[in-house]
Short mmCIF file of C-alpha atoms in Angstrom, two decimals:
data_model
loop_
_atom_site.label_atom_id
_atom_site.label_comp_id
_atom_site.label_asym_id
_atom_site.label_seq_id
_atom_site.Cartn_x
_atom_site.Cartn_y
_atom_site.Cartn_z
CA UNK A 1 56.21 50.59 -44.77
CA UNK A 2 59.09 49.92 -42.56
CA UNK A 3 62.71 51.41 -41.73
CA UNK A 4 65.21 51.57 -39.04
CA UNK A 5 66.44 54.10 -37.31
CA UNK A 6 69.64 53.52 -33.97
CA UNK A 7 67.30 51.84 -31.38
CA UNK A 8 64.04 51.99 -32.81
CA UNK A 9 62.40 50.64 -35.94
CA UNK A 10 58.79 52.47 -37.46
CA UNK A 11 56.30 50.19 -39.57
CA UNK A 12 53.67 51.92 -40.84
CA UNK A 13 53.88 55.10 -38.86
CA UNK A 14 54.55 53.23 -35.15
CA UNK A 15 57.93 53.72 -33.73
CA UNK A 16 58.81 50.71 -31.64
CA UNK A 17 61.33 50.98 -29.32
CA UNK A 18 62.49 47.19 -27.82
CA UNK A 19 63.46 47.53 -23.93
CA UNK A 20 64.81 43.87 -23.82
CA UNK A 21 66.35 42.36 -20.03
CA UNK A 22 67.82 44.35 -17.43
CA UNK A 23 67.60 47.62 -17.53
CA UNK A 24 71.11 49.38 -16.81
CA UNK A 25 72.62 52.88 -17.50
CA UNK A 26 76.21 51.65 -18.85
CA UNK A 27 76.30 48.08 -19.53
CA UNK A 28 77.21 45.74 -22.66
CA UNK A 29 74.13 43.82 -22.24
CA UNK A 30 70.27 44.60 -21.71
CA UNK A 31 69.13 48.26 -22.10
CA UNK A 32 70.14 51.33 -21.10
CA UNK A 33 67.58 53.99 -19.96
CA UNK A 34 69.17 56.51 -22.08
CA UNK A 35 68.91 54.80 -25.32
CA UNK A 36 65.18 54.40 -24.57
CA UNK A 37 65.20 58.18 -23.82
CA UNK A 38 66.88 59.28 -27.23
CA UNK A 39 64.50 57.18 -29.07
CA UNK A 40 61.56 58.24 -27.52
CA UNK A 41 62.87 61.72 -27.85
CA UNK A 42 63.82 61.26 -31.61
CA UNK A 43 59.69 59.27 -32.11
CA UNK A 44 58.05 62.42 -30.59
CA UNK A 45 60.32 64.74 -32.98
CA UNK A 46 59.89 62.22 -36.19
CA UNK A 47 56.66 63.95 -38.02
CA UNK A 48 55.85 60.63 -39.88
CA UNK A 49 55.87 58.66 -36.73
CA UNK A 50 51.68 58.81 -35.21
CA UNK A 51 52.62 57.50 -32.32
CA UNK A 52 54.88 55.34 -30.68
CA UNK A 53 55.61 51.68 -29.11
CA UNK A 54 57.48 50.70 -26.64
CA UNK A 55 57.76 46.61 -26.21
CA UNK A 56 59.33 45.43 -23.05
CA UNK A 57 60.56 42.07 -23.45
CA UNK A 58 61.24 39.86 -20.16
CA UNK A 59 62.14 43.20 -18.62
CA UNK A 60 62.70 42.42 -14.78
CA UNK A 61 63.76 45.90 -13.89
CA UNK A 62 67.13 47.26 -12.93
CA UNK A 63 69.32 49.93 -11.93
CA UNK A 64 67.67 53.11 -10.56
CA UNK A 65 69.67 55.44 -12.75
CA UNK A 66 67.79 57.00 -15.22
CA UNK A 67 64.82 55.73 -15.34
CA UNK A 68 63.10 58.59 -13.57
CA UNK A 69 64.74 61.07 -16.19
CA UNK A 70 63.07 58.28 -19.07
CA UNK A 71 60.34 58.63 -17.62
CA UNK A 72 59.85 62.15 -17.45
CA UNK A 73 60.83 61.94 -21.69
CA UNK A 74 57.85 59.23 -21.61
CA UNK A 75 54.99 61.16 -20.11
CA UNK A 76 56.18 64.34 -22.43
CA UNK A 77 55.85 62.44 -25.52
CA UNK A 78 52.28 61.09 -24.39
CA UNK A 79 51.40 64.92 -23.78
CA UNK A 80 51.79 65.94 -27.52
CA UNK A 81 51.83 61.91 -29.54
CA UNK A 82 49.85 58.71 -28.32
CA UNK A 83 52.75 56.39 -26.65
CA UNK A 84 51.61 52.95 -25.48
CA UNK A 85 53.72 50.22 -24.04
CA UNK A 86 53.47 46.27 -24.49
CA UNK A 87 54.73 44.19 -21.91
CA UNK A 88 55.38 40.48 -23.51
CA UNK A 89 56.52 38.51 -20.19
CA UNK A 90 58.11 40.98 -18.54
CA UNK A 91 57.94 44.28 -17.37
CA UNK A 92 58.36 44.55 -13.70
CA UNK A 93 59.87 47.54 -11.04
CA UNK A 94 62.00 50.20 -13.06
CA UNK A 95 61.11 49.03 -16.39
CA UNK A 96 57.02 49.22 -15.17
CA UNK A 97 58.44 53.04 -14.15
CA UNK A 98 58.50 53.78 -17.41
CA UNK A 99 55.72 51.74 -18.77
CA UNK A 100 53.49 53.57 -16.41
CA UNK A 101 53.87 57.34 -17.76
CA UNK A 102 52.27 55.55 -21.12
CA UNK A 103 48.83 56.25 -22.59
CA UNK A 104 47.46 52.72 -22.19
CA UNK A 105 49.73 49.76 -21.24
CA UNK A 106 48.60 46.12 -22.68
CA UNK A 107 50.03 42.58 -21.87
CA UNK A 108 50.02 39.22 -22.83
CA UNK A 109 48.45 36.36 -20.81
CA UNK A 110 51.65 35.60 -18.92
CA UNK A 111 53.23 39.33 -18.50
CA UNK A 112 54.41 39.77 -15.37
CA UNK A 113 53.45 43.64 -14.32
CA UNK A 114 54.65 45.55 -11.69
CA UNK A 115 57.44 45.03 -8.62
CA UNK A 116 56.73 48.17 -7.45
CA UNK A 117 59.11 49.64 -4.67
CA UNK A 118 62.87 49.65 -4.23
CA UNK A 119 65.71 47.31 -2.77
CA UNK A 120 68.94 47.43 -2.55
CA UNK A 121 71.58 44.76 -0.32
CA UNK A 122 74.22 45.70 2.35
CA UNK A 123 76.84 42.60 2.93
CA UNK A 124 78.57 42.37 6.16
CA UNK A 125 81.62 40.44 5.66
CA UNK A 126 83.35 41.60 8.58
CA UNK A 127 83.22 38.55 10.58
CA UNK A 128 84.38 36.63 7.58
CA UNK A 129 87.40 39.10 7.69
CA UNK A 130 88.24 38.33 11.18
CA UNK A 131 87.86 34.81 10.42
CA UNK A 132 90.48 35.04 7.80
CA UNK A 133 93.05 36.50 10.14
CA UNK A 134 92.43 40.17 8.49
CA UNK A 135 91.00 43.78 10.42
CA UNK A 136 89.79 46.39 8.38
CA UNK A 137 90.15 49.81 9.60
CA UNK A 138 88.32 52.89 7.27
CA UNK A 139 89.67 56.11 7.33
CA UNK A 140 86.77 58.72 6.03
CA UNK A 141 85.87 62.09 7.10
CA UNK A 142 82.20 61.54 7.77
CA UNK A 143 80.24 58.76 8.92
CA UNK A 144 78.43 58.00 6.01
CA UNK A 145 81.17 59.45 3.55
CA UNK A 146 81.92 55.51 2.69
CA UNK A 147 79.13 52.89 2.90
CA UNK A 148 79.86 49.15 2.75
CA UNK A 149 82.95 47.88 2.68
CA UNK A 150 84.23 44.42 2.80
CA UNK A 151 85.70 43.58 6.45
CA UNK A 152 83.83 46.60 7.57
CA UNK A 153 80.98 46.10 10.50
CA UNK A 154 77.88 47.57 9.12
CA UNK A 155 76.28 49.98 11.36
CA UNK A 156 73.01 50.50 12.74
CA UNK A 157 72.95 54.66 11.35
CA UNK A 158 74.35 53.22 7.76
CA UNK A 159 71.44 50.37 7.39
CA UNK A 160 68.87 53.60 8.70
CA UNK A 161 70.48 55.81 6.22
CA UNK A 162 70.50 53.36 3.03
CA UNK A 163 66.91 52.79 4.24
CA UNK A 164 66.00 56.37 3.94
CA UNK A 165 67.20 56.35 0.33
CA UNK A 166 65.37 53.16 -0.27
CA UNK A 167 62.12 55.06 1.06
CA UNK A 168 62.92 58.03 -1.35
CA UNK A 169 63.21 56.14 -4.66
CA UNK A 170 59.64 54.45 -3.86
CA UNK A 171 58.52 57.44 -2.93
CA UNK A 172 59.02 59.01 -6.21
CA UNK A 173 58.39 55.28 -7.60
CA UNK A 174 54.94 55.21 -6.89
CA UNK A 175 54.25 59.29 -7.61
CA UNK A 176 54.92 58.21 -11.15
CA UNK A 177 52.59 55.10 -11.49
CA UNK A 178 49.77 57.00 -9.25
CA UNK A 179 49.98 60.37 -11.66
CA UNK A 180 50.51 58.13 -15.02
CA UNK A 181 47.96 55.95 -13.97
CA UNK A 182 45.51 58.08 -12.57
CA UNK A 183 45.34 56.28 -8.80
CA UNK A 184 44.37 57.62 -5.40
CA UNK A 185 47.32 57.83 -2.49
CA UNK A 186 44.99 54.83 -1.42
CA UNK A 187 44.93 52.87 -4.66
CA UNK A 188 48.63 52.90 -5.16
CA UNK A 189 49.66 52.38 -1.62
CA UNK A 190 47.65 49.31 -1.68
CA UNK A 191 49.52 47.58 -4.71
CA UNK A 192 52.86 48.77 -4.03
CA UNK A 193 54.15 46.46 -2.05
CA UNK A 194 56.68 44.83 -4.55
CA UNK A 195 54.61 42.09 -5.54
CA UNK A 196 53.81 41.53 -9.77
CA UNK A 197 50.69 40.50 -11.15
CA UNK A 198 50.30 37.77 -14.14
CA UNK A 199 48.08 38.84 -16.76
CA UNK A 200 44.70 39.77 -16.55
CA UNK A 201 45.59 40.05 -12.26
CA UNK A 202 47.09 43.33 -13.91
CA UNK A 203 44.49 44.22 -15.15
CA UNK A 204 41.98 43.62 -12.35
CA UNK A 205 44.34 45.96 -10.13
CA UNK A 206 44.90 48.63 -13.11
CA UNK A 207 48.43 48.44 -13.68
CA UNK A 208 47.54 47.56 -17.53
CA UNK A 209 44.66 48.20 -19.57
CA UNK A 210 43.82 44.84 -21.24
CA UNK A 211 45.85 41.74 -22.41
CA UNK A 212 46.32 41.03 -26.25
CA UNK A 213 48.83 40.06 -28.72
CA UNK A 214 51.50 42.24 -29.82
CA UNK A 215 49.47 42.64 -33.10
#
């Protein structure tokens, strides 16, 4: 027994929701966090769905925004229907997010599991700029009202600052993966360090329950 519905497909009672690439609120290619949200939403609601699937595909992670809010949908659905997640190569830092707020998470042999933590890149072009003959000057109200511009210096409170959001987001980054998977403050602080595991590695540190075929 199998039908479609917009971005999920059931077979014999499973929803399976696909969460292929980069992860990415608005984009044209990848997935979005919100489509994943809807579906999981519309799997929990479906009364002939048992319980539902979702397969990451060479998932490296992504954007930040929305995957705390897919999440949150996630561990809701495993409080009232089984959810599980399959990671088939991939499924590493925002995509793991998610993955984590399952009931059991599986793998194949070369699955690459976790990345967790946050990063983000600040470019200082400015001495390109004067290179090229140009000077920048920013007009803002506050100091951190704009962040990086090109031509712009980058400043010593702007790298603290975008460090302090950094902090945040892997803050609430590993409150996820310690509640979903049931870790200690000392357990999770000891594996997020932004490194991924291969495999049954995973699985030795708990960040998946057991590798296996899809099937």
């Amino acid at each position: 027994d199998r039908y479609s519905r917009e971005n999920y497909t059931v077979v014999n009672g499973i929803g399976i929701i696909p969460v292929k690439g980069i992860l990415r609120k608005n984009s044209y290619w990848g997935t979005s966090p919100v489509d994943v949200r809807v579906a999981v939403r519309a799997c929990l609601a479906d009364p002939n769905i048992l319980g539902t699937l979702l397969y990451f595909q060479d998932c490296p992670g992504g954007s930040i925004n929305g995957i705390a809010d897919a999440a949150a949908d996630i561990a809701i659905h495993n409080s009232q229907k089984p959810i599980y997640a399959y990671n088939e190569d991939g499924c590493e830092s925002a995509g793991y997010w998610m993955a984590s707020q399952c009931r059991k998470v599986f793998s194949n042999s070369t699955g690459l599991t976790g990345s967790i933590g946050a990063v983000t890149a600040l470019v200082d072009s400015s001495e390109a700029a004067k290179k090229s003959g140009y000077k920048v000057h920013l007009i803002k109200s506050g100091e951190f009202k704009v962040g990086n511009v090109d031509g712009v210096p980058i400043s010593k409170s702007l790298i603290e600052n975008v460090q302090s959001q950094v902090e945040n987001i892997a803050a609430q980054f590993k409150a996820a993966v310690a509640k979903g998977r049931k870790f200690s403050s000392e357990k999770i602080d000891a594996i997020a360090d932004g490194r991924s595991y291969i495999g049954l590695e995973a699985k030795a540190v708990g960040l998946i329950d057991d590798v296996c075929s899809l099937e």
